[in-house]
Tab-separated table of C-alpha atoms in Angstrom:
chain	number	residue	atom	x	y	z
A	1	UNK	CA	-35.911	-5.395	15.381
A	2	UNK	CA	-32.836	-5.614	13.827
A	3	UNK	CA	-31.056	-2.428	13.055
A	4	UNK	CA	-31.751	-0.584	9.325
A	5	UNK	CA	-29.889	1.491	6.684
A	6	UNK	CA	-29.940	5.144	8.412
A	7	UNK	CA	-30.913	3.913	12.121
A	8	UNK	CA	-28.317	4.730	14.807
A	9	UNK	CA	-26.976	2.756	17.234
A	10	UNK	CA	-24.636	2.347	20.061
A	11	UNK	CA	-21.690	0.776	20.341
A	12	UNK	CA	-18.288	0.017	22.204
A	13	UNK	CA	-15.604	0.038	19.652
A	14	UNK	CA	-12.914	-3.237	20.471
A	15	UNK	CA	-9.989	-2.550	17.913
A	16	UNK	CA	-9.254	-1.333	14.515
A	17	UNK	CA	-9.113	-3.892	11.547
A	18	UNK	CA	-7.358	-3.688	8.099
A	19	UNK	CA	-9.071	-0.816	6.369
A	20	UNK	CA	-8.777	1.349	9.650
A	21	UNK	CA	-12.481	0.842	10.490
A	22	UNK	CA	-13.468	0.104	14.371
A	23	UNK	CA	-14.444	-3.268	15.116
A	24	UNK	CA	-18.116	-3.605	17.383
A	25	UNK	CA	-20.294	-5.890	18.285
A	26	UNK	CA	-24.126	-5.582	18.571
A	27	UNK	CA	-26.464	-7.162	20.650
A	28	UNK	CA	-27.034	-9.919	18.688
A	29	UNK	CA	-23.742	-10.603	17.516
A	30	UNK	CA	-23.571	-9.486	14.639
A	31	UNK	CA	-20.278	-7.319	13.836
A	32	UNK	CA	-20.704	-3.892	12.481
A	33	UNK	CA	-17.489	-1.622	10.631
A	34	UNK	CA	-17.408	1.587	12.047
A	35	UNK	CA	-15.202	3.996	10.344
A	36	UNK	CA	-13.861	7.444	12.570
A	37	UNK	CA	-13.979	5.569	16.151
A	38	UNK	CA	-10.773	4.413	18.550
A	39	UNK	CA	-10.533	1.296	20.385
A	40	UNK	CA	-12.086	1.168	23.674
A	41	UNK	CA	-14.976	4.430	22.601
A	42	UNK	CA	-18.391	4.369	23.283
A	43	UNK	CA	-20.214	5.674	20.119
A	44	UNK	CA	-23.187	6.404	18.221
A	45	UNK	CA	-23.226	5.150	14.889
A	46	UNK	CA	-24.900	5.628	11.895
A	47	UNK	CA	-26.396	2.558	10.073
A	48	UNK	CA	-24.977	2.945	5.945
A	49	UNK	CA	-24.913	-0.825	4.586
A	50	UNK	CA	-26.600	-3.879	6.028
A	51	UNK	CA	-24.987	-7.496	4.757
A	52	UNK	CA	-26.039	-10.733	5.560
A	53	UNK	CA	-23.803	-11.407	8.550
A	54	UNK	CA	-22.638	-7.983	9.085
A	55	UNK	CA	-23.236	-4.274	9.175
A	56	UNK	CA	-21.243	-1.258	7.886
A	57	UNK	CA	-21.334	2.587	9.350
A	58	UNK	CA	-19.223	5.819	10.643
A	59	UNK	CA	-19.136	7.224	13.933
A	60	UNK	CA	-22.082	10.062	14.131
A	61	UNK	CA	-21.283	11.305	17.666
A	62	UNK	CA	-18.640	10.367	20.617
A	63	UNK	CA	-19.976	9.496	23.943
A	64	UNK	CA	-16.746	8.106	25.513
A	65	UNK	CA	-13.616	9.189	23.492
A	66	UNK	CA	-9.948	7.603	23.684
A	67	UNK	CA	-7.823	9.407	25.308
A	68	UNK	CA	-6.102	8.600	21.795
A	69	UNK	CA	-8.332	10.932	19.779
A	70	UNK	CA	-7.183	14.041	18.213
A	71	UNK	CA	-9.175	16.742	15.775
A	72	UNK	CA	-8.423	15.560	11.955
A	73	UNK	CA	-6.208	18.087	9.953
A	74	UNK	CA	-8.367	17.741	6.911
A	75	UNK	CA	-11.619	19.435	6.787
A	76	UNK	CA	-12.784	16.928	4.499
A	77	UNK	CA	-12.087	13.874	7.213
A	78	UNK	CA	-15.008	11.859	7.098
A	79	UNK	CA	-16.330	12.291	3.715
A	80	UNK	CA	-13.227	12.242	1.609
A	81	UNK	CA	-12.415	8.555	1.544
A	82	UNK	CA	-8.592	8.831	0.871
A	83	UNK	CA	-7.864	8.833	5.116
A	84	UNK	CA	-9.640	6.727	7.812
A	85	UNK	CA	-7.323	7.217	10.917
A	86	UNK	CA	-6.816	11.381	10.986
A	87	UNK	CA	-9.060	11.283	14.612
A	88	UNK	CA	-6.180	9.182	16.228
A	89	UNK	CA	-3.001	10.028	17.613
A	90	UNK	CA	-0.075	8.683	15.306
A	91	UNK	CA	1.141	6.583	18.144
A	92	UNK	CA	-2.154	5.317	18.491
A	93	UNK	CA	-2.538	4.352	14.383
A	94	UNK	CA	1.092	2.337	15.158
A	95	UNK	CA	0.088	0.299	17.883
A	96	UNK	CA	-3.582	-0.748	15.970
A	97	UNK	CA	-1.546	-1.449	12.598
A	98	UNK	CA	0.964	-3.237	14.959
A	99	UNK	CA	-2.399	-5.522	16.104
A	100	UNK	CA	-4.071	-5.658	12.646
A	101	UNK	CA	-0.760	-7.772	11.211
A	102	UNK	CA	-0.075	-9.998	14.660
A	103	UNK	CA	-3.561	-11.082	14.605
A	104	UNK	CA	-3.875	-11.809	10.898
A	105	UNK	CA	-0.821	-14.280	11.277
A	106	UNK	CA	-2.499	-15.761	14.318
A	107	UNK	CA	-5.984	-16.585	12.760
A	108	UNK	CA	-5.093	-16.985	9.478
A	109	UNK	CA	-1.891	-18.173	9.323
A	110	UNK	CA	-1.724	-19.741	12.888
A	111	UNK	CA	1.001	-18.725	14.140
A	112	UNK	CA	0.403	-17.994	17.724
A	113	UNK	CA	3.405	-15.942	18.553
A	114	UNK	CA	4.254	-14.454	15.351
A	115	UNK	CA	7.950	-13.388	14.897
A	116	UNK	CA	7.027	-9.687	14.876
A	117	UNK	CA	9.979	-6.856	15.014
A	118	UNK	CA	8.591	-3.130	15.893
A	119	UNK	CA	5.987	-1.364	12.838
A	120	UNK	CA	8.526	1.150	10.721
A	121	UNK	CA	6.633	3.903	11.795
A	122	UNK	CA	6.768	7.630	9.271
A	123	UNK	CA	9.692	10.473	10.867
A	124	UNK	CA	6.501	12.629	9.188
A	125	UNK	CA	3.320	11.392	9.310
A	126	UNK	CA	2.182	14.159	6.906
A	127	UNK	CA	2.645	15.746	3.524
A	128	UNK	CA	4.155	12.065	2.153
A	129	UNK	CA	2.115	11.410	-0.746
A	130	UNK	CA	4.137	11.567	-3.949
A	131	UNK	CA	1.314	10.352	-6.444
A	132	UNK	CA	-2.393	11.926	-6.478
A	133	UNK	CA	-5.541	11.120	-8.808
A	134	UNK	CA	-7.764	14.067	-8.764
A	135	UNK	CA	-11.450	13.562	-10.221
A	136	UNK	CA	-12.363	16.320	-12.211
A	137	UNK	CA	-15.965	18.396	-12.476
A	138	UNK	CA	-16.327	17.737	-16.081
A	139	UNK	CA	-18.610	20.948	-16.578
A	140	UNK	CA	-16.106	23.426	-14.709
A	141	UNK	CA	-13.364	22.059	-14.257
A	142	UNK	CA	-12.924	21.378	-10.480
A	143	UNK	CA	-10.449	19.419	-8.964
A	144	UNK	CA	-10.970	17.023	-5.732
A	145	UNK	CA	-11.948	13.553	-4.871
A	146	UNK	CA	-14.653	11.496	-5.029
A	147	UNK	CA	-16.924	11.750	-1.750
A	148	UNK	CA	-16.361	8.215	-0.099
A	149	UNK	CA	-20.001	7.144	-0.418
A	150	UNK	CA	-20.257	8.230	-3.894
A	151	UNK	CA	-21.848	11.840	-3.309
A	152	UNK	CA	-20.160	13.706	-6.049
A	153	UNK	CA	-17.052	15.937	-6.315
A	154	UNK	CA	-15.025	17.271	-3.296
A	155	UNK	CA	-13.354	20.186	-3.975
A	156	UNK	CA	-9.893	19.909	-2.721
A	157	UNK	CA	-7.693	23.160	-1.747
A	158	UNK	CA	-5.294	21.591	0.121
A	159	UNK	CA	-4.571	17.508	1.252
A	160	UNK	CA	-2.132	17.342	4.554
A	161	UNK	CA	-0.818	14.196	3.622
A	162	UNK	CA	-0.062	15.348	-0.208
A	163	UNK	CA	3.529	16.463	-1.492
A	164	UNK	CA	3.748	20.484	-1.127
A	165	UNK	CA	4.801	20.360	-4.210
A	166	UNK	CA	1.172	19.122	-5.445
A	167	UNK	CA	-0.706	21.316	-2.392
A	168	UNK	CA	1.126	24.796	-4.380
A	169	UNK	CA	0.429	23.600	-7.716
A	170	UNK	CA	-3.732	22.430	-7.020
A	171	UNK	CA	-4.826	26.875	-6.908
A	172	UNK	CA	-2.914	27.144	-10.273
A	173	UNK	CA	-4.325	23.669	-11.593
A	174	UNK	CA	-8.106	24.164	-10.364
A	175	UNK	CA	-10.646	25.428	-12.677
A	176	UNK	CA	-8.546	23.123	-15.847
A	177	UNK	CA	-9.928	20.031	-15.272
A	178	UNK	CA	-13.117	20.994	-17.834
A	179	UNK	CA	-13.527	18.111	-19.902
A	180	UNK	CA	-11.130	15.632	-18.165
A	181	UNK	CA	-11.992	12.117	-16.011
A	182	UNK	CA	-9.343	12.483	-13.960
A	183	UNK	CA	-5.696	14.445	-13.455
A	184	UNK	CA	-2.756	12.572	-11.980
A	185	UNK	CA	0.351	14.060	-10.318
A	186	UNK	CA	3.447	12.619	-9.711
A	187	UNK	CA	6.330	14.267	-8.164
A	188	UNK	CA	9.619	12.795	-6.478
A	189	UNK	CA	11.377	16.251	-4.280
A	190	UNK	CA	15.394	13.979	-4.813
A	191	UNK	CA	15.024	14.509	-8.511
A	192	UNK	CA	12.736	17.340	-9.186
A	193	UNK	CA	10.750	15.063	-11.818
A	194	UNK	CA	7.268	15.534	-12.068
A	195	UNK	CA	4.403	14.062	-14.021
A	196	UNK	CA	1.090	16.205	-14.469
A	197	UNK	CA	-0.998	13.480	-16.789
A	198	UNK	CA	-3.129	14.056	-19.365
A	199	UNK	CA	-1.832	17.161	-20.790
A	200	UNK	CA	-4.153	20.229	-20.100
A	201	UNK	CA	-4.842	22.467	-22.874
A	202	UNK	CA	-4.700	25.999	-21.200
A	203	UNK	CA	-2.993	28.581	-22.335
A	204	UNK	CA	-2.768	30.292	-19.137
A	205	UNK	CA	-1.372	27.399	-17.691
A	206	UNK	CA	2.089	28.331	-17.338
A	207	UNK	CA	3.355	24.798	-16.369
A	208	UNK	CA	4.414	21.209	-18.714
A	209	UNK	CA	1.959	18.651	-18.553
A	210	UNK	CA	1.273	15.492	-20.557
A	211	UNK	CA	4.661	13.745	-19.563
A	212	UNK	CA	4.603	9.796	-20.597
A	213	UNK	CA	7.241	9.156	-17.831
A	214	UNK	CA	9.211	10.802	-14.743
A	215	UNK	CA	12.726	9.886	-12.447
A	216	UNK	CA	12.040	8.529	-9.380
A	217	UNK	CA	15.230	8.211	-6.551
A	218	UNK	CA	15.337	4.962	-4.537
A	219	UNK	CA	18.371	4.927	-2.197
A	220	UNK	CA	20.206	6.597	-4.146
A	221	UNK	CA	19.293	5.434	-7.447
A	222	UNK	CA	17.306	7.052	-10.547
A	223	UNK	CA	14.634	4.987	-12.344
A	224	UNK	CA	12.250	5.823	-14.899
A	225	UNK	CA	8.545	5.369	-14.035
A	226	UNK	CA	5.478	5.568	-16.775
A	227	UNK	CA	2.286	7.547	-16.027
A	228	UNK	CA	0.512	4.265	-15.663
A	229	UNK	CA	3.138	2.129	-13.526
A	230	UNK	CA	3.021	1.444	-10.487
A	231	UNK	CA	5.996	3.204	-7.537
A	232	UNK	CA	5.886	3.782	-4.102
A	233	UNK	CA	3.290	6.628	-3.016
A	234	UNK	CA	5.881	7.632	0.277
A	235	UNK	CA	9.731	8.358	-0.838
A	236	UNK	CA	10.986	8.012	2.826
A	237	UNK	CA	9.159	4.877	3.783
A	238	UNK	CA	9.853	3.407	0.326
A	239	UNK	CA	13.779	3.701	1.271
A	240	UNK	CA	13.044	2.075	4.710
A	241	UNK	CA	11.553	-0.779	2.830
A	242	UNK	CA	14.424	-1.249	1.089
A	243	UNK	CA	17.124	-0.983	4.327
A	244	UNK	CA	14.574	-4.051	5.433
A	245	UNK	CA	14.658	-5.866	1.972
A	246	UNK	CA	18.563	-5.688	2.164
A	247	UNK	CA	18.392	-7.180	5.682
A	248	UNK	CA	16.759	-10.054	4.999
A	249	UNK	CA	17.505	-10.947	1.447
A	250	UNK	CA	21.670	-12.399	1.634
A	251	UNK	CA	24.430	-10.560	1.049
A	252	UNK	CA	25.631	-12.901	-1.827
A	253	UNK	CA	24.436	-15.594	-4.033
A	254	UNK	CA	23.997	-17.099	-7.301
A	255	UNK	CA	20.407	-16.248	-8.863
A	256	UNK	CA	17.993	-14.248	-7.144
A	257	UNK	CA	14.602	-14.113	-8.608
A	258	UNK	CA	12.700	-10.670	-8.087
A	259	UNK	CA	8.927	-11.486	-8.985
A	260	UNK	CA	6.491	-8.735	-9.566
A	261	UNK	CA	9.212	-7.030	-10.152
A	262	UNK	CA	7.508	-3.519	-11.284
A	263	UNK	CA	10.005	-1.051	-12.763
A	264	UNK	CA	12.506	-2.962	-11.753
A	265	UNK	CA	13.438	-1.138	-8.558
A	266	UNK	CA	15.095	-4.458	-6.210
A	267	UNK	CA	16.195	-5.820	-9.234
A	268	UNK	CA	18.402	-3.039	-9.853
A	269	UNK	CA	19.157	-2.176	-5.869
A	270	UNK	CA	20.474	-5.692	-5.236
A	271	UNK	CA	21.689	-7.109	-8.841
A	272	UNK	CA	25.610	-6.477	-6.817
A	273	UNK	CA	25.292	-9.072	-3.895
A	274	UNK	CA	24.070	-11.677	-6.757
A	275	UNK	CA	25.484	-13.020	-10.077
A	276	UNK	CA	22.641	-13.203	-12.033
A	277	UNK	CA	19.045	-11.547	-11.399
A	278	UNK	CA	15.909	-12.621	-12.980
A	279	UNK	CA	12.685	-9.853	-12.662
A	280	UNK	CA	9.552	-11.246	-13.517
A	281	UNK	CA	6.369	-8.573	-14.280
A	282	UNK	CA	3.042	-8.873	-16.182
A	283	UNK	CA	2.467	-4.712	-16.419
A	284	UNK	CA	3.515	-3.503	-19.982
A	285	UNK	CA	3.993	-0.162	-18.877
A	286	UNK	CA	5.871	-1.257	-15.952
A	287	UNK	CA	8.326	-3.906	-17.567
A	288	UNK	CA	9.414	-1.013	-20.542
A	289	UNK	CA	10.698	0.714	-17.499
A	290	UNK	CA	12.429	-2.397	-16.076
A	291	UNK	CA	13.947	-2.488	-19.057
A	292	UNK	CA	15.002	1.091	-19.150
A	293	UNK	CA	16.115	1.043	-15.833
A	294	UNK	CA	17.971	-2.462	-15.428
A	295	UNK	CA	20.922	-0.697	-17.804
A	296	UNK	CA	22.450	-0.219	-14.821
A	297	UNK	CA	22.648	-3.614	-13.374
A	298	UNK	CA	23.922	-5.861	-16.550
A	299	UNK	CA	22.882	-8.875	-14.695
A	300	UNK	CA	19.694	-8.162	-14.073
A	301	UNK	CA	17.268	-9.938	-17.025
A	302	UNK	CA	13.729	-9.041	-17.814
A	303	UNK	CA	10.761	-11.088	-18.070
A	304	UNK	CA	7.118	-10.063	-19.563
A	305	UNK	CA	4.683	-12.060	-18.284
A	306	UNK	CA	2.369	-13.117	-15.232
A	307	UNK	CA	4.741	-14.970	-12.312
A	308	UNK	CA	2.823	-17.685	-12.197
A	309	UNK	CA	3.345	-18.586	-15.826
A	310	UNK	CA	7.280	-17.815	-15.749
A	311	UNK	CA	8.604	-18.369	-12.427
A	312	UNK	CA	7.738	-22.407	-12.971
A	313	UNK	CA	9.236	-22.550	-16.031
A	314	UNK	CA	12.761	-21.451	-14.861
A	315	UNK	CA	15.593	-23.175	-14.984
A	316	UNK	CA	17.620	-21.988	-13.207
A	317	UNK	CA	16.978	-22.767	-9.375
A	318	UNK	CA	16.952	-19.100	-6.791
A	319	UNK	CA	18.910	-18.788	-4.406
A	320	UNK	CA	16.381	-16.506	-2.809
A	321	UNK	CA	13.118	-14.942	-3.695
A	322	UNK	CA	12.150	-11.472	-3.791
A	323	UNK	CA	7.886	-11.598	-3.631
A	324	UNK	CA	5.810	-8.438	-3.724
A	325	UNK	CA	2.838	-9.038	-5.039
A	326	UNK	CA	-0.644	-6.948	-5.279
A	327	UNK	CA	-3.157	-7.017	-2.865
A	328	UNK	CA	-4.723	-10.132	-3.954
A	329	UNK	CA	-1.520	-12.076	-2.808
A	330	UNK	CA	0.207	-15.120	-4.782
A	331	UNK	CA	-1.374	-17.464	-6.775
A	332	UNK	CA	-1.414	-21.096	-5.744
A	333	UNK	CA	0.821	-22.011	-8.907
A	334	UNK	CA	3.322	-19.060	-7.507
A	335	UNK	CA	4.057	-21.104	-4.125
A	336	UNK	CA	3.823	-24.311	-5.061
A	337	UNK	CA	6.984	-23.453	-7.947
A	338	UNK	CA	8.689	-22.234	-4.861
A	339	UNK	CA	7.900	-24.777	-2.488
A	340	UNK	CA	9.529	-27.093	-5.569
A	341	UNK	CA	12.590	-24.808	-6.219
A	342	UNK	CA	13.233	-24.843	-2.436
A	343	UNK	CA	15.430	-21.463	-2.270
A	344	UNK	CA	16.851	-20.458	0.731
A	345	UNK	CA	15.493	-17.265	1.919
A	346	UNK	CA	12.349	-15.870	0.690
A	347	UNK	CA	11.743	-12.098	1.782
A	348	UNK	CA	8.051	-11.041	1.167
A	349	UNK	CA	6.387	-7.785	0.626
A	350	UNK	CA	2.559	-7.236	1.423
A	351	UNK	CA	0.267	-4.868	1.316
A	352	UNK	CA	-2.553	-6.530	2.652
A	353	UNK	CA	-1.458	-8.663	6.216
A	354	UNK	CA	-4.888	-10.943	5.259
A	355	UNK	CA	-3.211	-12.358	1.794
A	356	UNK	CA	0.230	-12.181	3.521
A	357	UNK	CA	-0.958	-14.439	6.384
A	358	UNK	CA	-2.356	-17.100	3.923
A	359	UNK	CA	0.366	-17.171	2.021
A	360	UNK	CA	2.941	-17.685	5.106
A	361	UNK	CA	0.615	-20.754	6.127
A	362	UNK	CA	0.889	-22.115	2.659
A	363	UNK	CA	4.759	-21.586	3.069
A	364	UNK	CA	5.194	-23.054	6.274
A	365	UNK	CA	3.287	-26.014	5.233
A	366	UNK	CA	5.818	-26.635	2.198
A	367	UNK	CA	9.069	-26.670	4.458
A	368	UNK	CA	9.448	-22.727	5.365
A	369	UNK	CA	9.942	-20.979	8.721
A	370	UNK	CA	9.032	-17.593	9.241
A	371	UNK	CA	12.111	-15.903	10.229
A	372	UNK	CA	10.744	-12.090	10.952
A	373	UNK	CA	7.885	-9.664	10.126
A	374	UNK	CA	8.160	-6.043	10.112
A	375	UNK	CA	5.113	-3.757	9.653
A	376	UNK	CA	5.861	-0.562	7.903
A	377	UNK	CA	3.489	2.904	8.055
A	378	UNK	CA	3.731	3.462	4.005
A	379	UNK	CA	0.399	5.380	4.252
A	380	UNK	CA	-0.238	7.095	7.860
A	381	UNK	CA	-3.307	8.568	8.725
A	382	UNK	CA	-4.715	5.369	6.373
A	383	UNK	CA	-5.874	2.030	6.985
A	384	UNK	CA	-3.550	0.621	4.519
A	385	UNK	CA	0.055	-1.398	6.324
A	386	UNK	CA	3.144	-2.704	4.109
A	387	UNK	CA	4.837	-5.873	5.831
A	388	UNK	CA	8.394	-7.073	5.132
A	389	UNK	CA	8.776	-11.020	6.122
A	390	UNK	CA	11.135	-13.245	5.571
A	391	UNK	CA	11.115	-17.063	5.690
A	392	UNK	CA	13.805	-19.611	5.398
A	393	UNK	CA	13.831	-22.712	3.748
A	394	UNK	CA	13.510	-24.787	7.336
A	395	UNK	CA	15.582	-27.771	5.980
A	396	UNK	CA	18.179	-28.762	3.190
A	397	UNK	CA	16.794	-31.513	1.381
């Protein structure tokens, strides 16, 4: 009989897939996504979802563990939903992000030996996280997250991968949140700009909240960033990012087109090597801070509105491309205006290697070649990978 909601069964975890649960197989075929195991573990499983052609579960006891496994740092591993890779080794979470993205571009995009350069791996795989949404228990005010199944309100006293600065603040902030859905901190350690959003009411609450905006640093650059738009969650890797941005993008041209442009952060970082930049974004929040922050690249124009409205319309033809799209990828009408503008060098940033991979085939089926992808750790101790890529225009027509 096939296996139920709540039955347990046993299982030889083969690999980790995007997400960061383990891959298995059962005996009659079927794949099931276990969260908490390592490749190559024997396990008992627990049974939580049943789909048509799959199953979905967590690990409920280790028979054979990885020499890879390690005891999770959180004491809320496993039922806070925020971290799905805390039980392996950080070496280990690498090498299976390192395998999620090579065999996305080999099934998907079919590219059997993918032009893959080593993952960008954290100096600190710990205390990174820069931004933070706290639910809230309405009634009392607790602050935590949301159980991953849905279960209610964890309590939260401390999160290892969180800022300090948020892990000293959550004692004096706990017990406020009466009345709120949800707190959000912001806090970049360069600048000493915070954001504590929306403003608590306490008047024991010796500490400014309520701020509309904050200054984040970016290699060495300030920009302004709204409580509602969207920045980098890991300082450090988010300057790595851009090292690998500036590799691949060239060091001088005539129009470089920066879609999804956000607050304007590439725009700004590489308006020098070009004469004219044009940053495309569809967030309002987000494009008042382009705007704010693009003062300090004159050449660097704003435009409101979805990419795959604007970018076609240009006239002026890109030298290169600057994509970074959300998760969901690019829309067709996004690569078939670049496939027709033909730029040189397009440099791509993912964060999922399942849209990236689709979007590469698309790509290299329009006259691309993919010159180079490199993984980078922006969440560790998460399922979650950032990719860098970069294609050139394979020939000059």
């Amino acid at each position: 009989m096939p296996p139920l909601v709540g039955d347990t069964v046993t299982l030889r975890i083969e690999s980790i897939v995007f997400g960061g649960a383990g891959l298995a197989r059962l005996e009659d075929g079927r794949v099931m996504f276990v969260l908490y195991g390592a490749p190559g573990e024997l396990v008992e499983a627990t049974v939580e979802t049943v789909h048509k052609d799959y199953l979905e579960g967590a690990v409920s006891r280790v028979v054979e563990a990885s020499p890879d496994r390690v005891e999770p740092a959180c004491p809320l591993f496993g039922e806070c939903g925020g971290c799905q890779l805390q039980h392996m080794s950080y070496p280990a979470q690498l090498v299976a992000k390192e395998a999620i993205v090579r065999e996305q571009l080999r099934r998907i995009a079919r590219i059997e030996d993918p032009p893959m350069r080593p993952i960008a791996g954290a100096a600190n795989p710990w205390a990174y996280r820069n931004h933070l949404r706290f639910s809230t228990g309405r009634m009392y005010g607790d602050i935590g997250f949301i159980h991953r199944r849905g279960r209610g309100l964890l309590k939260v006293e401390n999160c290892p991968i969180a800022d300090p600065w948020a892990n000293d603040l959550l004692p004096k902030l706990q017990g406020k949140g009466a009345g709120l859905h949800q707190i959000q901190m912001r806090h970049n350690a360069d600048t000493g700009s915070y954001l504590i959003a929306p403003r608590i009411r306490d008047l024991d609450l010796v500490l400014d909240t309520g701020q509309k905006e904050y200054r984040e640093r970016l290699a060495g650059k300030d920009f302004a960033v709204s409580a509602s738009a969207f920045f980098q969650v890991n300082s450090a890797q988010a300057d790595e990012m851009v090292r690998l941005v500036g590799e691949a993008l060239p060091e001088s041209g005539d129009v470089l087109v920066d879609a999804f442009a956000g607050v304007g952060t590439f725009a700004v970082l590489f308006a020098h090597r070009f004469r004219r930049v044009i940053a495309i974004e569809e967030s309002a929040s987000a494009t008042k801070d382009a705007e704010e922050n693009v003062r300090q690249a004159p050449n660097v124009e704003v435009l409101a509105g979805k990419v795959e409205d604007l970018l076609p319309e240009l006239i002026a033809r890109p030298d290169a491309v600057l994509l970074d799209p959300p998760r969901p990828g690019c829309a067709p009408a996004v690569l078939t205006a670049i496939i027709e503008f033909k730029p040189k060098v397009l440099v791509y940033v993912s964060c999922n290697p399942a849209t990236l991979a689709r979007d590469i085939r698309t790509l290299c089926d329009g006259g691309y070649r993919l010159d180079s992808v490199t993984p980078v750790d922006m969440f560790p101790q998460t399922g979650h990978i950032e990719c860098v890529t970069k294609l050139s225009l394979a020939t000059e027509t």
